[in-house]
Amino acid sequence: MLVRKPTKCKIGDCPAVHWAAELPPKGGEREVDLVGEDAERGCVASEVTLSDTVTDHDVRHLLWLKDKLGPRLKDAIVVNTGNFAYRRRDGIGVVPFALLGP
């Protein structure tokens, strides 16, 4: 199992992969669990929850990031413990942990 130490990054200067540092964020900051960026500066983002259901509360920071990055954010998902993959009405994908492995 690979565990990485969290690092902070700015929206305008996100590295290829980073983990958010503040859990929970302090001072009104937003936090997204994982953000990846490709060579053309397109980003994908994900949140992870141990719940089998995904609520508006779970996606609030992904929606904030979508608003800040606009078309640079190519996709956003929440990885959860549910049984089904689907896309929410707000465009956020929901993917069960079980679908990520063999």
PDB file of N, CA and C in Angstrom:
ATOM      1  N   MET A   1       0.842  -1.180   0.000  1.00  0.00           N
ATOM      2  CA  MET A   1       0.000   0.000   0.000  1.00  0.00           C
ATOM      3  C   MET A   1       0.887   1.243   0.000  1.00  0.00           C
ATOM      4  N   LEU A   2       0.620   2.153  -0.904  1.00  0.00           N
ATOM      5  CA  LEU A   2       1.384   3.389  -1.015  1.00  0.00           C
ATOM      6  C   LEU A   2       0.671   4.492  -0.252  1.00  0.00           C
ATOM      7  N   VAL A   3       1.358   5.110   0.669  1.00  0.00           N
ATOM      8  CA  VAL A   3       0.802   6.231   1.418  1.00  0.00           C
ATOM      9  C   VAL A   3       1.690   7.436   1.158  1.00  0.00           C
ATOM     10  N   ARG A   4       1.086   8.524   0.749  1.00  0.00           N
ATOM     11  CA  ARG A   4       1.846   9.741   0.462  1.00  0.00           C
ATOM     12  C   ARG A   4       1.517  10.807   1.483  1.00  0.00           C
ATOM     13  N   LYS A   5       2.510  11.571   1.849  1.00  0.00           N
ATOM     14  CA  LYS A   5       2.293  12.692   2.757  1.00  0.00           C
ATOM     15  C   LYS A   5       1.559  13.792   1.999  1.00  0.00           C
ATOM     16  N   PRO A   6       0.511  14.333   2.593  1.00  0.00           N
ATOM     17  CA  PRO A   6      -0.233  15.405   1.921  1.00  0.00           C
ATOM     18  C   PRO A   6       0.627  16.639   1.677  1.00  0.00           C
ATOM     19  N   THR A   7       0.360  17.328   0.577  1.00  0.00           N
ATOM     20  CA  THR A   7       1.002  18.600   0.280  1.00  0.00           C
ATOM     21  C   THR A   7      -0.054  19.579  -0.193  1.00  0.00           C
ATOM     22  N   LYS A   8       0.182  20.844   0.035  1.00  0.00           N
ATOM     23  CA  LYS A   8      -0.747  21.874  -0.425  1.00  0.00           C
ATOM     24  C   LYS A   8      -0.398  22.298  -1.833  1.00  0.00           C
ATOM     25  N   CYS A   9      -1.386  22.755  -2.558  1.00  0.00           N
ATOM     26  CA  CYS A   9      -1.119  23.313  -3.878  1.00  0.00           C
ATOM     27  C   CYS A   9      -2.187  24.338  -4.189  1.00  0.00           C
ATOM     28  N   LYS A  10      -1.860  25.267  -5.046  1.00  0.00           N
ATOM     29  CA  LYS A  10      -2.808  26.295  -5.454  1.00  0.00           C
ATOM     30  C   LYS A  10      -3.533  25.842  -6.705  1.00  0.00           C
ATOM     31  N   ILE A  11      -4.747  26.308  -6.896  1.00  0.00           N
ATOM     32  CA  ILE A  11      -5.524  25.960  -8.081  1.00  0.00           C
ATOM     33  C   ILE A  11      -4.775  26.330  -9.349  1.00  0.00           C
ATOM     34  N   GLY A  12      -4.189  27.508  -9.396  1.00  0.00           N
ATOM     35  CA  GLY A  12      -3.493  27.950 -10.598  1.00  0.00           C
ATOM     36  C   GLY A  12      -2.145  27.298 -10.812  1.00  0.00           C
ATOM     37  N   ASP A  13      -1.698  26.501  -9.869  1.00  0.00           N
ATOM     38  CA  ASP A  13      -0.375  25.899  -9.976  1.00  0.00           C
ATOM     39  C   ASP A  13      -0.414  24.476  -9.449  1.00  0.00           C
ATOM     40  N   CYS A  14      -1.367  23.666  -9.941  1.00  0.00           N
ATOM     41  CA  CYS A  14      -1.463  22.318  -9.388  1.00  0.00           C
ATOM     42  C   CYS A  14      -0.494  21.383 -10.102  1.00  0.00           C
ATOM     43  N   PRO A  15       0.280  20.614  -9.331  1.00  0.00           N
ATOM     44  CA  PRO A  15       1.212  19.662  -9.918  1.00  0.00           C
ATOM     45  C   PRO A  15       0.464  18.462 -10.483  1.00  0.00           C
ATOM     46  N   ALA A  16       1.180  17.497 -11.022  1.00  0.00           N
ATOM     47  CA  ALA A  16       0.556  16.334 -11.648  1.00  0.00           C
ATOM     48  C   ALA A  16      -0.382  15.623 -10.678  1.00  0.00           C
ATOM     49  N   VAL A  17       0.042  15.417  -9.467  1.00  0.00           N
ATOM     50  CA  VAL A  17      -0.802  14.764  -8.466  1.00  0.00           C
ATOM     51  C   VAL A  17      -0.497  15.390  -7.114  1.00  0.00           C
ATOM     52  N   HIS A  18      -1.515  15.617  -6.321  1.00  0.00           N
ATOM     53  CA  HIS A  18      -1.272  16.093  -4.960  1.00  0.00           C
ATOM     54  C   HIS A  18      -2.391  15.615  -4.059  1.00  0.00           C
ATOM     55  N   TRP A  19      -2.102  15.548  -2.794  1.00  0.00           N
ATOM     56  CA  TRP A  19      -3.110  15.256  -1.777  1.00  0.00           C
ATOM     57  C   TRP A  19      -3.331  16.534  -0.988  1.00  0.00           C
ATOM     58  N   ALA A  20      -4.552  16.788  -0.597  1.00  0.00           N
ATOM     59  CA  ALA A  20      -4.853  17.993   0.178  1.00  0.00           C
ATOM     60  C   ALA A  20      -4.286  17.862   1.589  1.00  0.00           C
ATOM     61  N   ALA A  21      -3.859  18.982   2.140  1.00  0.00           N
ATOM     62  CA  ALA A  21      -3.161  18.951   3.422  1.00  0.00           C
ATOM     63  C   ALA A  21      -4.069  19.158   4.624  1.00  0.00           C
ATOM     64  N   GLU A  22      -5.096  19.945   4.493  1.00  0.00           N
ATOM     65  CA  GLU A  22      -5.903  20.312   5.649  1.00  0.00           C
ATOM     66  C   GLU A  22      -7.129  19.417   5.765  1.00  0.00           C
ATOM     67  N   LEU A  23      -7.213  18.641   6.825  1.00  0.00           N
ATOM     68  CA  LEU A  23      -8.367  17.785   7.072  1.00  0.00           C
ATOM     69  C   LEU A  23      -8.854  18.023   8.483  1.00  0.00           C
ATOM     70  N   PRO A  24      -9.877  18.763   8.746  1.00  0.00           N
ATOM     71  CA  PRO A  24     -10.615  19.544   7.755  1.00  0.00           C
ATOM     72  C   PRO A  24      -9.873  20.837   7.446  1.00  0.00           C
ATOM     73  N   PRO A  25     -10.223  21.485   6.350  1.00  0.00           N
ATOM     74  CA  PRO A  25      -9.564  22.742   6.018  1.00  0.00           C
ATOM     75  C   PRO A  25      -9.853  23.803   7.078  1.00  0.00           C
ATOM     76  N   LYS A  26      -8.914  24.700   7.275  1.00  0.00           N
ATOM     77  CA  LYS A  26      -9.132  25.764   8.253  1.00  0.00           C
ATOM     78  C   LYS A  26      -9.283  27.095   7.538  1.00  0.00           C
ATOM     79  N   GLY A  27      -9.911  28.033   8.175  1.00  0.00           N
ATOM     80  CA  GLY A  27     -10.014  29.382   7.632  1.00  0.00           C
ATOM     81  C   GLY A  27     -10.824  29.492   6.357  1.00  0.00           C
ATOM     82  N   GLY A  28     -11.806  28.606   6.157  1.00  0.00           N
ATOM     83  CA  GLY A  28     -12.647  28.704   4.975  1.00  0.00           C
ATOM     84  C   GLY A  28     -12.018  28.158   3.708  1.00  0.00           C
ATOM     85  N   GLU A  29     -10.835  27.549   3.808  1.00  0.00           N
ATOM     86  CA  GLU A  29     -10.204  26.963   2.632  1.00  0.00           C
ATOM     87  C   GLU A  29     -11.011  25.767   2.145  1.00  0.00           C
ATOM     88  N   ARG A  30     -10.845  25.443   0.878  1.00  0.00           N
ATOM     89  CA  ARG A  30     -11.495  24.259   0.314  1.00  0.00           C
ATOM     90  C   ARG A  30     -10.457  23.160   0.202  1.00  0.00           C
ATOM     91  N   GLU A  31     -10.914  21.924   0.199  1.00  0.00           N
ATOM     92  CA  GLU A  31     -10.018  20.782   0.142  1.00  0.00           C
ATOM     93  C   GLU A  31     -10.604  19.748  -0.801  1.00  0.00           C
ATOM     94  N   VAL A  32      -9.785  19.227  -1.701  1.00  0.00           N
ATOM     95  CA  VAL A  32     -10.167  18.138  -2.594  1.00  0.00           C
ATOM     96  C   VAL A  32      -9.113  17.055  -2.412  1.00  0.00           C
ATOM     97  N   ASP A  33      -9.551  15.794  -2.276  1.00  0.00           N
ATOM     98  CA  ASP A  33      -8.618  14.721  -1.934  1.00  0.00           C
ATOM     99  C   ASP A  33      -7.516  14.505  -2.967  1.00  0.00           C
ATOM    100  N   LEU A  34      -7.851  14.503  -4.235  1.00  0.00           N
ATOM    101  CA  LEU A  34      -6.840  14.245  -5.263  1.00  0.00           C
ATOM    102  C   LEU A  34      -7.142  15.056  -6.512  1.00  0.00           C
ATOM    103  N   VAL A  35      -6.124  15.725  -7.040  1.00  0.00           N
ATOM    104  CA  VAL A  35      -6.254  16.466  -8.294  1.00  0.00           C
ATOM    105  C   VAL A  35      -5.104  16.045  -9.192  1.00  0.00           C
ATOM    106  N   GLY A  36      -5.418  15.679 -10.430  1.00  0.00           N
ATOM    107  CA  GLY A  36      -4.383  15.354 -11.406  1.00  0.00           C
ATOM    108  C   GLY A  36      -4.473  16.318 -12.572  1.00  0.00           C
ATOM    109  N   GLU A  37      -3.329  16.628 -13.169  1.00  0.00           N
ATOM    110  CA  GLU A  37      -3.294  17.565 -14.288  1.00  0.00           C
ATOM    111  C   GLU A  37      -2.487  16.954 -15.421  1.00  0.00           C
ATOM    112  N   ASP A  38      -2.987  17.065 -16.657  1.00  0.00           N
ATOM    113  CA  ASP A  38      -2.250  16.548 -17.806  1.00  0.00           C
ATOM    114  C   ASP A  38      -1.375  17.640 -18.420  1.00  0.00           C
ATOM    115  N   ALA A  39      -0.657  17.288 -19.470  1.00  0.00           N
ATOM    116  CA  ALA A  39       0.285  18.219 -20.094  1.00  0.00           C
ATOM    117  C   ALA A  39      -0.404  19.452 -20.666  1.00  0.00           C
ATOM    118  N   GLU A  40      -1.679  19.325 -21.043  1.00  0.00           N
ATOM    119  CA  GLU A  40      -2.432  20.463 -21.592  1.00  0.00           C
ATOM    120  C   GLU A  40      -3.161  21.245 -20.506  1.00  0.00           C
ATOM    121  N   ARG A  41      -2.847  20.973 -19.236  1.00  0.00           N
ATOM    122  CA  ARG A  41      -3.424  21.634 -18.065  1.00  0.00           C
ATOM    123  C   ARG A  41      -4.888  21.296 -17.822  1.00  0.00           C
ATOM    124  N   GLY A  42      -5.362  20.199 -18.416  1.00  0.00           N
ATOM    125  CA  GLY A  42      -6.683  19.693 -18.074  1.00  0.00           C
ATOM    126  C   GLY A  42      -6.578  18.938 -16.756  1.00  0.00           C
ATOM    127  N   CYS A  43      -7.572  19.090 -15.895  1.00  0.00           N
ATOM    128  CA  CYS A  43      -7.521  18.475 -14.568  1.00  0.00           C
ATOM    129  C   CYS A  43      -8.653  17.480 -14.364  1.00  0.00           C
ATOM    130  N   VAL A  44      -8.404  16.504 -13.514  1.00  0.00           N
ATOM    131  CA  VAL A  44      -9.430  15.614 -12.989  1.00  0.00           C
ATOM    132  C   VAL A  44      -9.316  15.682 -11.471  1.00  0.00           C
ATOM    133  N   ALA A  45     -10.429  15.498 -10.781  1.00  0.00           N
ATOM    134  CA  ALA A  45     -10.425  15.607  -9.325  1.00  0.00           C
ATOM    135  C   ALA A  45     -11.271  14.502  -8.721  1.00  0.00           C
ATOM    136  N   SER A  46     -10.906  14.083  -7.513  1.00  0.00           N
ATOM    137  CA  SER A  46     -11.706  13.064  -6.840  1.00  0.00           C
ATOM    138  C   SER A  46     -11.740  13.303  -5.338  1.00  0.00           C
ATOM    139  N   GLU A  47     -12.838  12.894  -4.773  1.00  0.00           N
ATOM    140  CA  GLU A  47     -13.031  12.845  -3.330  1.00  0.00           C
ATOM    141  C   GLU A  47     -13.245  11.383  -2.974  1.00  0.00           C
ATOM    142  N   VAL A  48     -12.933  11.013  -1.747  1.00  0.00           N
ATOM    143  CA  VAL A  48     -13.117   9.648  -1.279  1.00  0.00           C
ATOM    144  C   VAL A  48     -13.980   9.692  -0.028  1.00  0.00           C
ATOM    145  N   THR A  49     -14.989   8.805   0.029  1.00  0.00           N
ATOM    146  CA  THR A  49     -15.833   8.704   1.213  1.00  0.00           C
ATOM    147  C   THR A  49     -16.038   7.233   1.554  1.00  0.00           C
ATOM    148  N   LEU A  50     -16.150   6.919   2.826  1.00  0.00           N
ATOM    149  CA  LEU A  50     -16.399   5.547   3.250  1.00  0.00           C
ATOM    150  C   LEU A  50     -17.884   5.235   3.313  1.00  0.00           C
ATOM    151  N   SER A  51     -18.699   6.143   2.868  1.00  0.00           N
ATOM    152  CA  SER A  51     -20.145   5.955   2.847  1.00  0.00           C
ATOM    153  C   SER A  51     -20.562   5.240   1.566  1.00  0.00           C
ATOM    154  N   ASP A  52     -21.699   4.542   1.616  1.00  0.00           N
ATOM    155  CA  ASP A  52     -22.210   3.903   0.399  1.00  0.00           C
ATOM    156  C   ASP A  52     -23.138   4.830  -0.378  1.00  0.00           C
ATOM    157  N   THR A  53     -23.432   5.985   0.185  1.00  0.00           N
ATOM    158  CA  THR A  53     -24.238   6.981  -0.523  1.00  0.00           C
ATOM    159  C   THR A  53     -23.434   8.275  -0.652  1.00  0.00           C
ATOM    160  N   VAL A  54     -23.717   9.022  -1.703  1.00  0.00           N
ATOM    161  CA  VAL A  54     -23.036  10.294  -1.937  1.00  0.00           C
ATOM    162  C   VAL A  54     -24.075  11.405  -1.871  1.00  0.00           C
ATOM    163  N   THR A  55     -23.827  12.382  -1.016  1.00  0.00           N
ATOM    164  CA  THR A  55     -24.763  13.485  -0.814  1.00  0.00           C
ATOM    165  C   THR A  55     -24.202  14.774  -1.418  1.00  0.00           C
ATOM    166  N   ASP A  56     -25.032  15.801  -1.446  1.00  0.00           N
ATOM    167  CA  ASP A  56     -24.577  17.118  -1.897  1.00  0.00           C
ATOM    168  C   ASP A  56     -23.402  17.610  -1.049  1.00  0.00           C
ATOM    169  N   HIS A  57     -23.428  17.269   0.228  1.00  0.00           N
ATOM    170  CA  HIS A  57     -22.339  17.657   1.129  1.00  0.00           C
ATOM    171  C   HIS A  57     -21.011  17.045   0.669  1.00  0.00           C
ATOM    172  N   ASP A  58     -21.051  15.801   0.190  1.00  0.00           N
ATOM    173  CA  ASP A  58     -19.837  15.107  -0.253  1.00  0.00           C
ATOM    174  C   ASP A  58     -19.213  15.726  -1.498  1.00  0.00           C
ATOM    175  N   VAL A  59     -20.010  16.371  -2.322  1.00  0.00           N
ATOM    176  CA  VAL A  59     -19.503  16.902  -3.598  1.00  0.00           C
ATOM    177  C   VAL A  59     -19.297  18.417  -3.582  1.00  0.00           C
ATOM    178  N   ARG A  60     -19.542  19.066  -2.468  1.00  0.00           N
ATOM    179  CA  ARG A  60     -19.517  20.534  -2.438  1.00  0.00           C
ATOM    180  C   ARG A  60     -18.174  21.114  -2.856  1.00  0.00           C
ATOM    181  N   HIS A  61     -17.067  20.511  -2.461  1.00  0.00           N
ATOM    182  CA  HIS A  61     -15.762  21.054  -2.846  1.00  0.00           C
ATOM    183  C   HIS A  61     -15.430  20.725  -4.300  1.00  0.00           C
ATOM    184  N   LEU A  62     -15.917  19.608  -4.809  1.00  0.00           N
ATOM    185  CA  LEU A  62     -15.729  19.308  -6.233  1.00  0.00           C
ATOM    186  C   LEU A  62     -16.491  20.314  -7.088  1.00  0.00           C
ATOM    187  N   LEU A  63     -17.695  20.679  -6.663  1.00  0.00           N
ATOM    188  CA  LEU A  63     -18.473  21.676  -7.410  1.00  0.00           C
ATOM    189  C   LEU A  63     -17.809  23.048  -7.340  1.00  0.00           C
ATOM    190  N   TRP A  64     -17.228  23.374  -6.191  1.00  0.00           N
ATOM    191  CA  TRP A  64     -16.480  24.627  -6.062  1.00  0.00           C
ATOM    192  C   TRP A  64     -15.292  24.625  -7.026  1.00  0.00           C
ATOM    193  N   LEU A  65     -14.565  23.494  -7.090  1.00  0.00           N
ATOM    194  CA  LEU A  65     -13.420  23.392  -7.990  1.00  0.00           C
ATOM    195  C   LEU A  65     -13.863  23.488  -9.446  1.00  0.00           C
ATOM    196  N   LYS A  66     -14.984  22.861  -9.765  1.00  0.00           N
ATOM    197  CA  LYS A  66     -15.545  22.933 -11.124  1.00  0.00           C
ATOM    198  C   LYS A  66     -15.853  24.384 -11.494  1.00  0.00           C
ATOM    199  N   ASP A  67     -16.391  25.133 -10.550  1.00  0.00           N
ATOM    200  CA  ASP A  67     -16.688  26.545 -10.778  1.00  0.00           C
ATOM    201  C   ASP A  67     -15.405  27.356 -10.978  1.00  0.00           C
ATOM    202  N   LYS A  68     -14.368  27.065 -10.201  1.00  0.00           N
ATOM    203  CA  LYS A  68     -13.107  27.812 -10.283  1.00  0.00           C
ATOM    204  C   LYS A  68     -12.314  27.484 -11.547  1.00  0.00           C
ATOM    205  N   LEU A  69     -12.285  26.206 -11.938  1.00  0.00           N
ATOM    206  CA  LEU A  69     -11.463  25.797 -13.082  1.00  0.00           C
ATOM    207  C   LEU A  69     -12.198  25.854 -14.413  1.00  0.00           C
ATOM    208  N   GLY A  70     -13.525  25.835 -14.384  1.00  0.00           N
ATOM    209  CA  GLY A  70     -14.292  25.868 -15.629  1.00  0.00           C
ATOM    210  C   GLY A  70     -13.947  24.687 -16.520  1.00  0.00           C
ATOM    211  N   PRO A  71     -13.717  24.928 -17.818  1.00  0.00           N
ATOM    212  CA  PRO A  71     -13.468  23.828 -18.748  1.00  0.00           C
ATOM    213  C   PRO A  71     -12.138  23.100 -18.529  1.00  0.00           C
ATOM    214  N   ARG A  72     -11.260  23.660 -17.705  1.00  0.00           N
ATOM    215  CA  ARG A  72     -10.018  22.928 -17.381  1.00  0.00           C
ATOM    216  C   ARG A  72     -10.309  21.654 -16.602  1.00  0.00           C
ATOM    217  N   LEU A  73     -11.407  21.632 -15.823  1.00  0.00           N
ATOM    218  CA  LEU A  73     -11.758  20.432 -15.067  1.00  0.00           C
ATOM    219  C   LEU A  73     -12.483  19.481 -16.006  1.00  0.00           C
ATOM    220  N   LYS A  74     -11.798  18.442 -16.430  1.00  0.00           N
ATOM    221  CA  LYS A  74     -12.336  17.494 -17.409  1.00  0.00           C
ATOM    222  C   LYS A  74     -13.310  16.511 -16.782  1.00  0.00           C
ATOM    223  N   ASP A  75     -13.086  16.141 -15.518  1.00  0.00           N
ATOM    224  CA  ASP A  75     -14.008  15.236 -14.835  1.00  0.00           C
ATOM    225  C   ASP A  75     -13.768  15.307 -13.337  1.00  0.00           C
ATOM    226  N   ALA A  76     -14.801  14.954 -12.578  1.00  0.00           N
ATOM    227  CA  ALA A  76     -14.719  14.917 -11.121  1.00  0.00           C
ATOM    228  C   ALA A  76     -15.545  13.739 -10.637  1.00  0.00           C
ATOM    229  N   ILE A  77     -14.990  12.973  -9.692  1.00  0.00           N
ATOM    230  CA  ILE A  77     -15.690  11.800  -9.175  1.00  0.00           C
ATOM    231  C   ILE A  77     -15.584  11.735  -7.658  1.00  0.00           C
ATOM    232  N   VAL A  78     -16.509  10.978  -7.080  1.00  0.00           N
ATOM    233  CA  VAL A  78     -16.434  10.587  -5.682  1.00  0.00           C
ATOM    234  C   VAL A  78     -16.305   9.071  -5.675  1.00  0.00           C
ATOM    235  N   VAL A  79     -15.277   8.568  -4.998  1.00  0.00           N
ATOM    236  CA  VAL A  79     -15.101   7.129  -4.826  1.00  0.00           C
ATOM    237  C   VAL A  79     -15.746   6.775  -3.494  1.00  0.00           C
ATOM    238  N   ASN A  80     -16.637   5.761  -3.521  1.00  0.00           N
ATOM    239  CA  ASN A  80     -17.368   5.413  -2.303  1.00  0.00           C
ATOM    240  C   ASN A  80     -17.439   3.901  -2.121  1.00  0.00           C
ATOM    241  N   THR A  81     -18.201   3.454  -1.122  1.00  0.00           N
ATOM    242  CA  THR A  81     -18.342   2.027  -0.835  1.00  0.00           C
ATOM    243  C   THR A  81     -19.649   1.461  -1.369  1.00  0.00           C
ATOM    244  N   GLY A  82     -20.310   2.178  -2.247  1.00  0.00           N
ATOM    245  CA  GLY A  82     -21.581   1.719  -2.810  1.00  0.00           C
ATOM    246  C   GLY A  82     -21.410   0.573  -3.791  1.00  0.00           C
ATOM    247  N   ASN A  83     -22.520   0.180  -4.419  1.00  0.00           N
ATOM    248  CA  ASN A  83     -22.535  -0.953  -5.340  1.00  0.00           C
ATOM    249  C   ASN A  83     -22.633  -0.556  -6.802  1.00  0.00           C
ATOM    250  N   PHE A  84     -22.950   0.693  -7.089  1.00  0.00           N
ATOM    251  CA  PHE A  84     -23.214   1.097  -8.465  1.00  0.00           C
ATOM    252  C   PHE A  84     -22.447   2.366  -8.835  1.00  0.00           C
ATOM    253  N   ALA A  85     -21.966   2.401 -10.080  1.00  0.00           N
ATOM    254  CA  ALA A  85     -21.357   3.617 -10.624  1.00  0.00           C
ATOM    255  C   ALA A  85     -22.442   4.389 -11.361  1.00  0.00           C
ATOM    256  N   TYR A  86     -22.441   5.679 -11.219  1.00  0.00           N
ATOM    257  CA  TYR A  86     -23.419   6.526 -11.907  1.00  0.00           C
ATOM    258  C   TYR A  86     -22.910   7.953 -11.943  1.00  0.00           C
ATOM    259  N   ARG A  87     -23.577   8.772 -12.710  1.00  0.00           N
ATOM    260  CA  ARG A  87     -23.242  10.193 -12.764  1.00  0.00           C
ATOM    261  C   ARG A  87     -24.419  10.971 -12.181  1.00  0.00           C
ATOM    262  N   ARG A  88     -24.118  11.854 -11.233  1.00  0.00           N
ATOM    263  CA  ARG A  88     -25.148  12.687 -10.608  1.00  0.00           C
ATOM    264  C   ARG A  88     -25.636  13.755 -11.583  1.00  0.00           C
ATOM    265  N   ARG A  89     -26.776  14.355 -11.283  1.00  0.00           N
ATOM    266  CA  ARG A  89     -27.324  15.429 -12.128  1.00  0.00           C
ATOM    267  C   ARG A  89     -26.395  16.627 -12.247  1.00  0.00           C
ATOM    268  N   ASP A  90     -25.559  16.848 -11.232  1.00  0.00           N
ATOM    269  CA  ASP A  90     -24.617  17.973 -11.271  1.00  0.00           C
ATOM    270  C   ASP A  90     -23.344  17.637 -12.051  1.00  0.00           C
ATOM    271  N   GLY A  91     -23.276  16.425 -12.618  1.00  0.00           N
ATOM    272  CA  GLY A  91     -22.142  16.031 -13.445  1.00  0.00           C
ATOM    273  C   GLY A  91     -21.035  15.280 -12.722  1.00  0.00           C
ATOM    274  N   ILE A  92     -21.121  15.184 -11.408  1.00  0.00           N
ATOM    275  CA  ILE A  92     -20.094  14.481 -10.639  1.00  0.00           C
ATOM    276  C   ILE A  92     -20.329  12.976 -10.751  1.00  0.00           C
ATOM    277  N   GLY A  93     -19.262  12.238 -11.089  1.00  0.00           N
ATOM    278  CA  GLY A  93     -19.352  10.783 -11.178  1.00  0.00           C
ATOM    279  C   GLY A  93     -19.218  10.146  -9.805  1.00  0.00           C
ATOM    280  N   VAL A  94     -19.869   9.004  -9.629  1.00  0.00           N
ATOM    281  CA  VAL A  94     -19.775   8.226  -8.397  1.00  0.00           C
ATOM    282  C   VAL A  94     -19.255   6.844  -8.790  1.00  0.00           C
ATOM    283  N   VAL A  95     -18.144   6.430  -8.183  1.00  0.00           N
ATOM    284  CA  VAL A  95     -17.497   5.171  -8.549  1.00  0.00           C
ATOM    285  C   VAL A  95     -17.201   4.370  -7.280  1.00  0.00           C
ATOM    286  N   PRO A  96     -17.746   3.146  -7.164  1.00  0.00           N
ATOM    287  CA  PRO A  96     -17.440   2.310  -5.998  1.00  0.00           C
ATOM    288  C   PRO A  96     -15.971   1.875  -5.975  1.00  0.00           C
ATOM    289  N   PHE A  97     -15.407   1.768  -4.773  1.00  0.00           N
ATOM    290  CA  PHE A  97     -14.044   1.268  -4.613  1.00  0.00           C
ATOM    291  C   PHE A  97     -13.853  -0.046  -5.363  1.00  0.00           C
ATOM    292  N   ALA A  98     -14.846  -0.930  -5.295  1.00  0.00           N
ATOM    293  CA  ALA A  98     -14.740  -2.268  -5.886  1.00  0.00           C
ATOM    294  C   ALA A  98     -14.463  -2.231  -7.382  1.00  0.00           C
ATOM    295  N   LEU A  99     -14.841  -1.173  -8.063  1.00  0.00           N
ATOM    296  CA  LEU A  99     -14.599  -1.081  -9.503  1.00  0.00           C
ATOM    297  C   LEU A  99     -13.176  -0.642  -9.838  1.00  0.00           C
ATOM    298  N   LEU A 100     -12.407  -0.231  -8.852  1.00  0.00           N
ATOM    299  CA  LEU A 100     -11.065   0.284  -9.103  1.00  0.00           C
ATOM    300  C   LEU A 100      -9.987  -0.792  -9.123  1.00  0.00           C
ATOM    301  N   GLY A 101     -10.312  -1.993  -8.677  1.00  0.00           N
ATOM    302  CA  GLY A 101      -9.302  -3.046  -8.600  1.00  0.00           C
ATOM    303  C   GLY A 101      -9.689  -4.277  -9.390  1.00  0.00           C
ATOM    304  N   PRO A 102      -8.811  -5.292  -9.347  1.00  0.00           N
ATOM    305  CA  PRO A 102      -9.074  -6.531 -10.096  1.00  0.00           C
ATOM    306  C   PRO A 102     -10.279  -7.286  -9.579  1.00  0.00           C
TER     307      PRO A 102
END
